């Protein structure tokens, strides 16, 4: 049983938007994650999604991230997954998406170079 | 630390077709994260057992609990709730021939969720990618090979990310390379998506490759449940016959034999 509360929160972090996701992302609330990602993209700023506190993600959660990436690419907006936890990485690898997303250790590291 | 509660608990399950007893009081349980193989030859009762586990057949004697719900006593609503948490990949695929591969895979999401259409599209195509059928969503089932049908059926079975997946004869009728790919995929699904997986098979090689534990079924009885090593080392003659593919001697008493031939009581 997970002790982490499911949550998604967005903050403006200087030059980019940071979406922090925590808990077990499944069908029951993945649409909230999707909305948060799409709302962050609507700001027009680069977006980082922090997945360090995600203990499980199902394909509806992955779908939210894919939709975010697709939207970001269409607008040439940087979109990075940061501090990807091992369970999330396993699902990304299963779907061969680990090479599709930009992954970084931290949002600062991701956006420092740009 | 306490052992995790079993996802599947079967006690004293008996099944009959008419007067013929197919399952003779079956007991076993499956814990979360496990890959359990139910292995047996044809006529062992494994298909009947699977039908009970997925709620297609209600137990007449004994009990089957899935996610703590006793299927024999569950209301239709409770049964539906259990079915939404399980995925089943049937032996023949059971794809709807009038729908494309993509529509088949997306069907459970359209029936059971109110997800946004873009999410449904990505989720179903993601599962086609996972089973190596990426880009095949517009084909019709009749255009697929046997191995592709099995993989499409698996994609549909896992499209809702079930915590419990039943897979009936994954490698039957497939060439060895495709069968080995499916075995690998089963292992990856358990590891990445944390699925508990029950595989029903008569293929020894596949069973030994994927199983955490094997339940050996023969003539409606469980001969043993154990690890691959334990099953291989079992001194039980019927298990060794099965492992060495020796035909089993049919033993039947004279009265039963005559009754079967004549259809009359002796």
mmCIF file of C-alpha atoms in Angstrom, chain B residues 94-108 110-111 136-144 156:
data_model
loop_
_atom_site.group_PDB
_atom_site.id
_atom_site.type_symbol
_atom_site.label_atom_id
_atom_site.label_comp_id
_atom_site.label_asym_id
_atom_site.label_seq_id
_atom_site.Cartn_x
_atom_site.Cartn_y
_atom_site.Cartn_z
ATOM 1 C CA UNK B 94 -11.877 -13.258 -29.610
ATOM 2 C CA UNK B 95 -11.410 -10.084 -31.641
ATOM 3 C CA UNK B 96 -14.563 -8.584 -33.120
ATOM 4 C CA UNK B 97 -14.232 -9.150 -36.854
ATOM 5 C CA UNK B 98 -16.313 -6.105 -37.787
ATOM 6 C CA UNK B 99 -13.973 -3.711 -35.953
ATOM 7 C CA UNK B 100 -10.446 -2.669 -36.855
ATOM 8 C CA UNK B 101 -7.545 -3.724 -34.656
ATOM 9 C CA UNK B 102 -7.422 -0.238 -33.110
ATOM 10 C CA UNK B 103 -11.153 -0.228 -32.412
ATOM 11 C CA UNK B 104 -10.918 -3.683 -30.844
ATOM 12 C CA UNK B 105 -8.145 -2.559 -28.516
ATOM 13 C CA UNK B 106 -9.927 0.686 -27.588
ATOM 14 C CA UNK B 107 -13.252 -1.055 -26.951
ATOM 15 C CA UNK B 108 -12.857 -1.642 -23.174
ATOM 16 C CA UNK B 110 -14.907 3.220 -24.624
ATOM 17 C CA UNK B 111 -17.218 0.849 -22.726
ATOM 18 C CA UNK B 136 -1.393 -1.757 -37.360
ATOM 19 C CA UNK B 137 -4.473 -0.086 -35.861
ATOM 20 C CA UNK B 138 -6.344 0.282 -39.150
ATOM 21 C CA UNK B 139 -6.066 -3.359 -40.213
ATOM 22 C CA UNK B 140 -9.018 -5.705 -39.792
ATOM 23 C CA UNK B 141 -8.578 -8.886 -37.705
ATOM 24 C CA UNK B 142 -8.921 -11.031 -40.842
ATOM 25 C CA UNK B 143 -5.751 -9.422 -42.188
ATOM 26 C CA UNK B 144 -3.635 -10.545 -39.212
ATOM 27 C CA UNK B 156 -6.952 -5.287 -25.703
#
